[in-house]
PDB file of C-alpha atoms and ligand atoms in Angstrom:
ATOM      1  CA  MET A   1      -0.013   0.011  -0.031  1.00  0.00           C
ATOM      2  CA  THR A   2       1.273   3.487  -0.665  1.00  0.00           C
ATOM      3  CA  LEU A   3       0.348   6.963   0.262  1.00  0.00           C
ATOM      4  CA  GLN A   4       1.274  10.483  -0.529  1.00  0.00           C
ATOM      5  CA  ALA A   5       3.337  11.577   2.378  1.00  0.00           C
ATOM      6  CA  CYS A   6       5.090  14.899   3.388  1.00  0.00           C
ATOM      7  CA  LYS A   7       6.839  16.831   0.544  1.00  0.00           C
ATOM      8  CA  GLY A   8       5.467  14.627  -2.203  1.00  0.00           C
ATOM      9  CA  THR A   9       7.253  11.522  -1.536  1.00  0.00           C
ATOM     10  CA  THR A  10       5.664   8.155  -1.660  1.00  0.00           C
ATOM     11  CA  ILE A  11       6.120   5.909   1.342  1.00  0.00           C
ATOM     12  CA  ALA A  12       4.711   2.342   2.070  1.00  0.00           C
ATOM     13  CA  ARG A  13       4.066   1.926   5.679  1.00  0.00           C
ATOM     14  CA  ILE A  14       3.354  -1.126   7.840  1.00  0.00           C
ATOM     15  CA  ALA A  15       1.660  -0.852  11.264  1.00  0.00           C
ATOM     16  CA  ILE A  16       2.085  -3.852  13.581  1.00  0.00           C
ATOM     17  CA  THR A  17      -0.640  -4.282  16.134  1.00  0.00           C
ATOM     18  CA  ARG A  18      -1.747  -7.077  18.318  1.00  0.00           C
ATOM     19  CA  ALA A  19      -5.161  -8.383  19.210  1.00  0.00           C
ATOM     20  CA  VAL A  20      -6.355  -7.270  22.681  1.00  0.00           C
ATOM     21  CA  SER A  21      -5.595  -9.958  25.391  1.00  0.00           C
ATOM     22  CA  ARG A  22      -8.404 -11.403  27.301  1.00  0.00           C
ATOM     23  CA  ALA A  23      -6.303 -10.647  30.446  1.00  0.00           C
ATOM     24  CA  LEU A  24      -6.240  -6.873  29.852  1.00  0.00           C
ATOM     25  CA  GLU A  25      -7.992  -6.146  33.096  1.00  0.00           C
ATOM     26  CA  HIS A  26      -4.930  -7.604  34.940  1.00  0.00           C
ATOM     27  CA  CYS A  27      -2.621  -5.026  33.312  1.00  0.00           C
ATOM     28  CA  GLU A  28       0.304  -3.135  34.892  1.00  0.00           C
ATOM     29  CA  LEU A  29      -0.734   0.069  36.468  1.00  0.00           C
ATOM     30  CA  THR A  30       1.645   2.799  37.706  1.00  0.00           C
ATOM     31  CA  HIS A  31      -0.052   6.155  37.843  1.00  0.00           C
ATOM     32  CA  LEU A  32      -3.731   5.076  37.526  1.00  0.00           C
ATOM     33  CA  ALA A  33      -6.191   3.340  39.847  1.00  0.00           C
ATOM     34  CA  ARG A  34      -7.695   0.084  38.598  1.00  0.00           C
ATOM     35  CA  ARG A  35     -11.082   0.374  36.958  1.00  0.00           C
ATOM     36  CA  PRO A  36     -13.256  -2.250  35.357  1.00  0.00           C
ATOM     37  CA  ILE A  37     -12.395  -2.721  31.594  1.00  0.00           C
ATOM     38  CA  ASP A  38     -15.106  -3.776  29.024  1.00  0.00           C
ATOM     39  CA  LEU A  39     -13.138  -6.342  27.039  1.00  0.00           C
ATOM     40  CA  ALA A  40     -15.645  -6.411  24.136  1.00  0.00           C
ATOM     41  CA  LEU A  41     -15.604  -2.679  23.927  1.00  0.00           C
ATOM     42  CA  ALA A  42     -11.818  -2.583  23.959  1.00  0.00           C
ATOM     43  CA  ARG A  43     -11.783  -5.043  21.081  1.00  0.00           C
ATOM     44  CA  ARG A  44     -14.287  -2.850  19.004  1.00  0.00           C
ATOM     45  CA  GLN A  45     -12.258   0.297  19.813  1.00  0.00           C
ATOM     46  CA  HIS A  46      -9.101  -1.568  18.869  1.00  0.00           C
ATOM     47  CA  ALA A  47     -10.594  -2.497  15.478  1.00  0.00           C
ATOM     48  CA  ALA A  48     -11.571   1.140  14.872  1.00  0.00           C
ATOM     49  CA  TYR A  49      -8.085   2.242  15.725  1.00  0.00           C
ATOM     50  CA  GLU A  50      -6.635  -0.282  13.144  1.00  0.00           C
ATOM     51  CA  GLN A  51      -9.094   1.075  10.596  1.00  0.00           C
ATOM     52  CA  ALA A  52      -7.887   4.588  11.379  1.00  0.00           C
ATOM     53  CA  LEU A  53      -4.314   3.356  10.651  1.00  0.00           C
ATOM     54  CA  ARG A  54      -5.516   1.881   7.396  1.00  0.00           C
ATOM     55  CA  ASP A  55      -7.335   5.002   6.422  1.00  0.00           C
ATOM     56  CA  ALA A  56      -4.091   6.917   7.067  1.00  0.00           C
ATOM     57  CA  GLY A  57      -2.267   4.702   4.570  1.00  0.00           C
ATOM     58  CA  CYS A  58      -0.828   1.899   6.711  1.00  0.00           C
ATOM     59  CA  GLU A  59      -0.858  -1.901   5.970  1.00  0.00           C
ATOM     60  CA  VAL A  60      -1.985  -3.237   9.372  1.00  0.00           C
ATOM     61  CA  ARG A  61      -0.389  -6.597  10.352  1.00  0.00           C
ATOM     62  CA  GLN A  62      -2.129  -7.826  13.559  1.00  0.00           C
ATOM     63  CA  LEU A  63      -0.166 -10.247  15.805  1.00  0.00           C
ATOM     64  CA  ALA A  64      -2.054 -13.003  17.514  1.00  0.00           C
ATOM     65  CA  GLU A  65      -3.505 -12.547  21.021  1.00  0.00           C
ATOM     66  CA  GLN A  66      -1.359 -13.405  23.937  1.00  0.00           C
ATOM     67  CA  PRO A  67      -3.985 -14.535  26.581  1.00  0.00           C
ATOM     68  CA  ASP A  68      -1.226 -14.733  29.342  1.00  0.00           C
ATOM     69  CA  HIS A  69       0.023 -11.219  28.665  1.00  0.00           C
ATOM     70  CA  PRO A  70      -2.293  -8.557  29.807  1.00  0.00           C
ATOM     71  CA  ASP A  71      -0.413  -5.520  28.409  1.00  0.00           C
ATOM     72  CA  SER A  72       0.489  -7.177  25.078  1.00  0.00           C
ATOM     73  CA  VAL A  73      -1.761  -4.909  22.944  1.00  0.00           C
ATOM     74  CA  PHE A  74       0.720  -2.299  23.738  1.00  0.00           C
ATOM     75  CA  VAL A  75       3.161  -3.486  21.091  1.00  0.00           C
ATOM     76  CA  GLU A  76       4.989  -0.177  21.019  1.00  0.00           C
ATOM     77  CA  ASP A  77       6.895  -1.090  24.067  1.00  0.00           C
ATOM     78  CA  THR A  78       8.563  -4.240  22.552  1.00  0.00           C
ATOM     79  CA  VAL A  79      10.610  -2.748  19.678  1.00  0.00           C
ATOM     80  CA  ILE A  80      12.111   0.266  18.166  1.00  0.00           C
ATOM     81  CA  VAL A  81      12.054   0.012  14.343  1.00  0.00           C
ATOM     82  CA  LEU A  82      14.433   2.306  12.337  1.00  0.00           C
ATOM     83  CA  ASP A  83      14.934   2.006   8.545  1.00  0.00           C
ATOM     84  CA  GLU A  84      18.248   0.183   9.177  1.00  0.00           C
ATOM     85  CA  VAL A  85      17.658  -1.964  12.235  1.00  0.00           C
ATOM     86  CA  ALA A  86      14.976  -3.029  14.812  1.00  0.00           C
ATOM     87  CA  VAL A  87      15.920  -3.112  18.536  1.00  0.00           C
ATOM     88  CA  ILE A  88      14.024  -5.620  20.422  1.00  0.00           C
ATOM     89  CA  THR A  89      13.509  -4.257  23.834  1.00  0.00           C
ATOM     90  CA  ARG A  90      13.674  -5.705  27.322  1.00  0.00           C
ATOM     91  CA  PRO A  91      10.598  -4.196  28.909  1.00  0.00           C
ATOM     92  CA  GLY A  92      10.990  -2.707  32.383  1.00  0.00           C
ATOM     93  CA  ALA A  93       8.017  -4.610  33.846  1.00  0.00           C
ATOM     94  CA  ALA A  94       9.019  -8.328  34.212  1.00  0.00           C
ATOM     95  CA  SER A  95       5.451  -9.252  33.387  1.00  0.00           C
ATOM     96  CA  ARG A  96       5.930  -7.916  29.939  1.00  0.00           C
ATOM     97  CA  ARG A  97       9.170  -9.583  28.803  1.00  0.00           C
ATOM     98  CA  GLY A  98       7.164 -12.634  27.226  1.00  0.00           C
ATOM     99  CA  GLU A  99       5.736 -10.214  24.619  1.00  0.00           C
ATOM    100  CA  THR A 100       9.059  -9.803  22.767  1.00  0.00           C
ATOM    101  CA  PRO A 101       9.696 -13.014  20.950  1.00  0.00           C
ATOM    102  CA  SER A 102       6.707 -12.883  18.787  1.00  0.00           C
ATOM    103  CA  MET A 103       7.535  -9.316  17.774  1.00  0.00           C
ATOM    104  CA  ALA A 104      11.122 -10.397  16.962  1.00  0.00           C
ATOM    105  CA  ALA A 105       9.419 -13.134  14.732  1.00  0.00           C
ATOM    106  CA  ALA A 106       7.284 -10.643  12.919  1.00  0.00           C
ATOM    107  CA  LEU A 107      10.142  -8.470  11.976  1.00  0.00           C
ATOM    108  CA  ASN A 108      12.466 -11.187  11.082  1.00  0.00           C
ATOM    109  CA  GLY A 109      13.483 -10.620   7.303  1.00  0.00           C
ATOM    110  CA  LEU A 110      12.156  -7.025   7.473  1.00  0.00           C
ATOM    111  CA  ARG A 111      15.045  -5.662   9.500  1.00  0.00           C
ATOM    112  CA  GLU A 112      18.329  -6.773  11.080  1.00  0.00           C
ATOM    113  CA  LEU A 113      17.442  -7.415  14.743  1.00  0.00           C
ATOM    114  CA  VAL A 114      19.467  -6.459  17.870  1.00  0.00           C
ATOM    115  CA  HIS A 115      18.347  -7.107  21.486  1.00  0.00           C
ATOM    116  CA  ILE A 116      18.558  -5.134  24.769  1.00  0.00           C
ATOM    117  CA  GLU A 117      20.127  -7.593  27.174  1.00  0.00           C
ATOM    118  CA  ALA A 118      20.020  -7.816  31.019  1.00  0.00           C
ATOM    119  CA  PRO A 119      20.587  -5.827  33.112  1.00  0.00           C
ATOM    120  CA  GLY A 120      19.282  -3.380  30.554  1.00  0.00           C
ATOM    121  CA  THR A 121      15.595  -2.423  30.414  1.00  0.00           C
ATOM    122  CA  LEU A 122      14.003  -0.314  27.729  1.00  0.00           C
ATOM    123  CA  ASP A 123      10.293   0.333  26.893  1.00  0.00           C
ATOM    124  CA  GLY A 124       9.586   1.457  23.278  1.00  0.00           C
ATOM    125  CA  GLY A 125       7.007   3.978  24.804  1.00  0.00           C
ATOM    126  CA  ASP A 126      10.133   5.891  26.178  1.00  0.00           C
ATOM    127  CA  VAL A 127      11.756   6.225  22.783  1.00  0.00           C
ATOM    128  CA  LEU A 128      10.759   9.218  20.695  1.00  0.00           C
ATOM    129  CA  ARG A 129      12.498   9.452  17.277  1.00  0.00           C
ATOM    130  CA  LEU A 130      12.932  13.135  15.907  1.00  0.00           C
ATOM    131  CA  ASP A 131      14.840  12.647  12.697  1.00  0.00           C
ATOM    132  CA  ARG A 132      18.329  11.217  13.631  1.00  0.00           C
ATOM    133  CA  THR A 133      17.957  11.734  17.450  1.00  0.00           C
ATOM    134  CA  LEU A 134      16.257   9.109  19.680  1.00  0.00           C
ATOM    135  CA  TYR A 135      14.991  10.871  22.777  1.00  0.00           C
ATOM    136  CA  VAL A 136      14.717   8.325  25.626  1.00  0.00           C
ATOM    137  CA  GLY A 137      12.715   8.855  28.808  1.00  0.00           C
ATOM    138  CA  ALA A 138      14.787   8.011  31.863  1.00  0.00           C
ATOM    139  CA  SER A 139      11.565   6.468  33.268  1.00  0.00           C
ATOM    140  CA  ALA A 140      10.994   3.672  35.902  1.00  0.00           C
ATOM    141  CA  ARG A 141      10.871   1.387  32.874  1.00  0.00           C
ATOM    142  CA  SER A 142      14.020   2.319  30.890  1.00  0.00           C
ATOM    143  CA  ASN A 143      17.226   2.089  32.846  1.00  0.00           C
ATOM    144  CA  ALA A 144      20.637   3.594  32.159  1.00  0.00           C
ATOM    145  CA  ALA A 145      22.065   0.252  30.944  1.00  0.00           C
ATOM    146  CA  GLY A 146      19.189  -0.103  28.398  1.00  0.00           C
ATOM    147  CA  ILE A 147      19.646   3.396  27.240  1.00  0.00           C
ATOM    148  CA  THR A 148      23.436   2.784  26.805  1.00  0.00           C
ATOM    149  CA  GLN A 149      22.727  -0.449  24.859  1.00  0.00           C
ATOM    150  CA  LEU A 150      20.336   1.373  22.505  1.00  0.00           C
ATOM    151  CA  ALA A 151      22.801   4.053  21.843  1.00  0.00           C
ATOM    152  CA  ARG A 152      25.500   1.517  20.976  1.00  0.00           C
ATOM    153  CA  SER A 153      23.128  -0.361  18.727  1.00  0.00           C
ATOM    154  CA  VAL A 154      22.056   2.643  16.664  1.00  0.00           C
ATOM    155  CA  ALA A 155      25.166   4.740  16.564  1.00  0.00           C
ATOM    156  CA  PRO A 156      26.611   2.790  13.500  1.00  0.00           C
ATOM    157  CA  PHE A 157      23.628   4.018  11.559  1.00  0.00           C
ATOM    158  CA  GLY A 158      24.090   7.717  12.384  1.00  0.00           C
ATOM    159  CA  TYR A 159      21.551   7.958  15.346  1.00  0.00           C
ATOM    160  CA  ARG A 160      22.276   9.847  18.456  1.00  0.00           C
ATOM    161  CA  VAL A 161      20.530   8.879  21.767  1.00  0.00           C
ATOM    162  CA  GLU A 162      19.615  11.623  24.334  1.00  0.00           C
ATOM    163  CA  SER A 163      18.268  10.720  27.764  1.00  0.00           C
ATOM    164  CA  VAL A 164      15.452  12.793  28.984  1.00  0.00           C
ATOM    165  CA  PRO A 165      14.265  13.204  32.677  1.00  0.00           C
ATOM    166  CA  LEU A 166      10.616  12.700  33.239  1.00  0.00           C
ATOM    167  CA  ARG A 167       8.217  13.240  36.075  1.00  0.00           C
ATOM    168  CA  ASP A 168       4.740  11.906  37.017  1.00  0.00           C
ATOM    169  CA  CYS A 169       4.124   9.806  33.908  1.00  0.00           C
ATOM    170  CA  LEU A 170       4.773   6.267  32.645  1.00  0.00           C
ATOM    171  CA  HIS A 171       6.695   6.950  29.381  1.00  0.00           C
ATOM    172  CA  LEU A 172       8.288   9.701  27.388  1.00  0.00           C
ATOM    173  CA  LYS A 173       5.560   9.465  24.767  1.00  0.00           C
ATOM    174  CA  SER A 174       2.916   9.995  27.510  1.00  0.00           C
ATOM    175  CA  ALA A 175       4.559  13.473  27.782  1.00  0.00           C
ATOM    176  CA  VAL A 176       5.584  14.402  24.217  1.00  0.00           C
ATOM    177  CA  THR A 177       5.082  13.176  20.645  1.00  0.00           C
ATOM    178  CA  ARG A 178       5.559  14.557  17.187  1.00  0.00           C
ATOM    179  CA  ILE A 179       2.508  16.007  15.377  1.00  0.00           C
ATOM    180  CA  SER A 180       4.108  17.423  12.166  1.00  0.00           C
ATOM    181  CA  VAL A 181       7.551  17.749  10.421  1.00  0.00           C
ATOM    182  CA  ASP A 182       8.536  20.666  12.881  1.00  0.00           C
ATOM    183  CA  ARG A 183       6.089  20.430  15.789  1.00  0.00           C
ATOM    184  CA  VAL A 184       5.829  18.284  18.958  1.00  0.00           C
ATOM    185  CA  LEU A 185       2.899  18.186  21.380  1.00  0.00           C
ATOM    186  CA  LEU A 186       4.021  18.238  24.966  1.00  0.00           C
ATOM    187  CA  ASN A 187       2.854  18.271  28.488  1.00  0.00           C
ATOM    188  CA  PRO A 188       5.126  20.841  30.273  1.00  0.00           C
ATOM    189  CA  ALA A 189       4.188  19.430  33.752  1.00  0.00           C
ATOM    190  CA  TRP A 190       5.863  16.014  32.776  1.00  0.00           C
ATOM    191  CA  VAL A 191       8.807  16.988  30.464  1.00  0.00           C
ATOM    192  CA  GLU A 192      10.681  20.114  29.749  1.00  0.00           C
ATOM    193  CA  ALA A 193      10.384  21.648  26.338  1.00  0.00           C
ATOM    194  CA  ARG A 194      14.012  22.775  26.285  1.00  0.00           C
ATOM    195  CA  HIS A 195      15.001  19.064  25.561  1.00  0.00           C
ATOM    196  CA  PHE A 196      13.609  19.231  21.991  1.00  0.00           C
ATOM    197  CA  PRO A 197      15.511  22.129  20.401  1.00  0.00           C
ATOM    198  CA  GLY A 198      14.616  22.869  16.732  1.00  0.00           C
ATOM    199  CA  PHE A 199      10.933  21.923  17.162  1.00  0.00           C
ATOM    200  CA  ASP A 200       8.034  24.122  17.787  1.00  0.00           C
ATOM    201  CA  VAL A 201       6.426  23.020  21.001  1.00  0.00           C
ATOM    202  CA  VAL A 202       2.595  22.945  21.180  1.00  0.00           C
ATOM    203  CA  PRO A 203       1.482  22.644  24.873  1.00  0.00           C
ATOM    204  CA  VAL A 204      -1.463  20.355  25.764  1.00  0.00           C
ATOM    205  CA  ASP A 205      -4.612  22.047  27.204  1.00  0.00           C
ATOM    206  CA  PRO A 206      -3.764  22.255  30.917  1.00  0.00           C
ATOM    207  CA  SER A 207      -6.970  20.357  31.866  1.00  0.00           C
ATOM    208  CA  GLU A 208      -5.970  17.414  29.766  1.00  0.00           C
ATOM    209  CA  PRO A 209      -2.710  16.034  31.017  1.00  0.00           C
ATOM    210  CA  HIS A 210      -2.770  12.833  29.007  1.00  0.00           C
ATOM    211  CA  ALA A 211      -3.165  14.771  25.734  1.00  0.00           C
ATOM    212  CA  ALA A 212       0.437  14.719  24.551  1.00  0.00           C
ATOM    213  CA  ASN A 213       0.222  11.238  22.997  1.00  0.00           C
ATOM    214  CA  ALA A 214      -0.540  11.263  19.264  1.00  0.00           C
ATOM    215  CA  VAL A 215       0.241   8.975  16.339  1.00  0.00           C
ATOM    216  CA  LEU A 216       1.622  10.852  13.323  1.00  0.00           C
ATOM    217  CA  VAL A 217       1.155   8.899   9.984  1.00  0.00           C
ATOM    218  CA  GLY A 218       2.196  11.110   7.034  1.00  0.00           C
ATOM    219  CA  GLU A 219       0.302  14.288   7.799  1.00  0.00           C
ATOM    220  CA  ALA A 220      -2.604  12.563   9.687  1.00  0.00           C
ATOM    221  CA  VAL A 221      -2.614  12.579  13.495  1.00  0.00           C
ATOM    222  CA  ILE A 222      -4.549   9.824  15.127  1.00  0.00           C
ATOM    223  CA  TYR A 223      -5.749  11.042  18.457  1.00  0.00           C
ATOM    224  CA  ALA A 224      -7.928  10.111  21.459  1.00  0.00           C
ATOM    225  CA  VAL A 225     -11.377  11.569  21.838  1.00  0.00           C
ATOM    226  CA  SER A 226     -10.601  11.878  25.582  1.00  0.00           C
ATOM    227  CA  CYS A 227      -8.680  15.108  24.808  1.00  0.00           C
ATOM    228  CA  PRO A 228     -11.202  17.303  23.055  1.00  0.00           C
ATOM    229  CA  ARG A 229      -9.774  20.756  24.000  1.00  0.00           C
ATOM    230  CA  THR A 230      -6.295  19.895  22.780  1.00  0.00           C
ATOM    231  CA  ALA A 231      -7.747  18.179  19.649  1.00  0.00           C
ATOM    232  CA  GLU A 232      -9.672  21.433  18.849  1.00  0.00           C
ATOM    233  CA  ALA A 233      -6.582  23.464  19.311  1.00  0.00           C
ATOM    234  CA  LEU A 234      -4.675  21.283  16.957  1.00  0.00           C
ATOM    235  CA  ARG A 235      -7.463  21.392  14.321  1.00  0.00           C
ATOM    236  CA  LYS A 236      -7.285  25.252  14.514  1.00  0.00           C
ATOM    237  CA  THR A 237      -3.683  25.227  13.560  1.00  0.00           C
ATOM    238  CA  GLY A 238      -4.471  23.016  10.551  1.00  0.00           C
ATOM    239  CA  ILE A 239      -3.531  19.531  11.952  1.00  0.00           C
ATOM    240  CA  ASP A 240      -5.574  16.690  10.342  1.00  0.00           C
ATOM    241  CA  VAL A 241      -6.734  15.178  13.588  1.00  0.00           C
ATOM    242  CA  ARG A 242      -8.428  11.690  13.231  1.00  0.00           C
ATOM    243  CA  SER A 243     -10.277  10.898  16.436  1.00  0.00           C
ATOM    244  CA  VAL A 244     -10.494   7.477  17.956  1.00  0.00           C
ATOM    245  CA  ASP A 245     -12.114   6.304  21.109  1.00  0.00           C
ATOM    246  CA  MET A 246      -9.636   4.379  23.208  1.00  0.00           C
ATOM    247  CA  SER A 247     -11.395   4.636  26.650  1.00  0.00           C
ATOM    248  CA  GLU A 248     -10.736   0.914  27.624  1.00  0.00           C
ATOM    249  CA  THR A 249      -7.004   0.779  26.762  1.00  0.00           C
ATOM    250  CA  GLU A 250      -6.671   4.201  28.382  1.00  0.00           C
ATOM    251  CA  LYS A 251      -7.777   2.522  31.638  1.00  0.00           C
ATOM    252  CA  ALA A 252      -4.873   0.171  31.182  1.00  0.00           C
ATOM    253  CA  GLU A 253      -2.521   3.102  31.056  1.00  0.00           C
ATOM    254  CA  GLY A 254      -2.033   2.918  27.282  1.00  0.00           C
ATOM    255  CA  GLY A 255      -2.240   5.729  24.741  1.00  0.00           C
ATOM    256  CA  VAL A 256      -2.805   5.909  20.993  1.00  0.00           C
ATOM    257  CA  THR A 257       0.999   5.319  20.265  1.00  0.00           C
ATOM    258  CA  CYS A 258       1.170   2.281  22.467  1.00  0.00           C
ATOM    259  CA  CYS A 259      -1.050   0.113  20.244  1.00  0.00           C
ATOM    260  CA  SER A 260       0.999   0.065  17.080  1.00  0.00           C
ATOM    261  CA  VAL A 261       4.538  -0.051  15.647  1.00  0.00           C
ATOM    262  CA  ILE A 262       4.719   1.924  12.392  1.00  0.00           C
ATOM    263  CA  PHE A 263       7.584   1.808   9.972  1.00  0.00           C
ATOM    264  CA  SER A 264       8.464   2.056   6.279  1.00  0.00           C
ATOM    265  CA  ALA A 265       8.103  -1.131   4.332  1.00  0.00           C
TER     266      ALA A 265
HETATM  267  N1  LIG B   1      -0.253  -0.988  31.410  1.00  0.00           N
HETATM  268  C1  LIG B   1       0.720  -0.486  30.612  1.00  0.00           C
HETATM  269  C2  LIG B   1       2.102  -0.612  31.207  1.00  0.00           C
HETATM  270  O1  LIG B   1       2.172  -0.471  32.290  1.00  0.00           O
HETATM  271  O2  LIG B   1       2.960  -1.069  30.394  1.00  0.00           O
END
């Protein structure tokens, strides 16, 4: 599948997702209280999210459900895919480490694979790529050894890694994501804007702390309906915001970026 992307180039994109685990209600929670999750609704919402990815031009490849891994729908945490290499992570939550082998299998043949090894830990949700820099949240999930291993793995391909301090949120991409070629959407209460030089910083609406998480596909931004004020502000600046309802996976402390891994075919 191809689409017209920024600056007239044509890019084929693959989005890897995973079927929602029947065990989702037993997910890891760090900053949220546990609330009942409607599994059937979560699956319908996830299907709509996958359709939004298709509508934005991605070929969606859904991995099989992992009934024993509650958080496995959050595929973003298991890998960082660059054009030249894929880094299979070692998630910071021990309960999530069984999610990575099937992601490695899915990428076999598409990318050279390298692996984060113990004692390193790294969650893909902590890794924000802005051009040739990988910003990595120094969170409770991604430790110094994991960040160092990532830096060593990607340096041969011309990427630089910058560790970024966070507060009060799970992952770096809870606090900041890219929304266009030259803009990032950011919650200043969770991460400081000064870490992202060269990008215009759009702050979230102060009443919507979770609003900084957005999926950029070409020029489309897939975005949660739970943050309507920030969405409206983005639309007013000309951003093509595509709304999706992710209420059930949000209860599991996952945002829109968490549910896919998107890369050039
Ligand atoms: N529930 C998402 C995570 O903690 O990884």
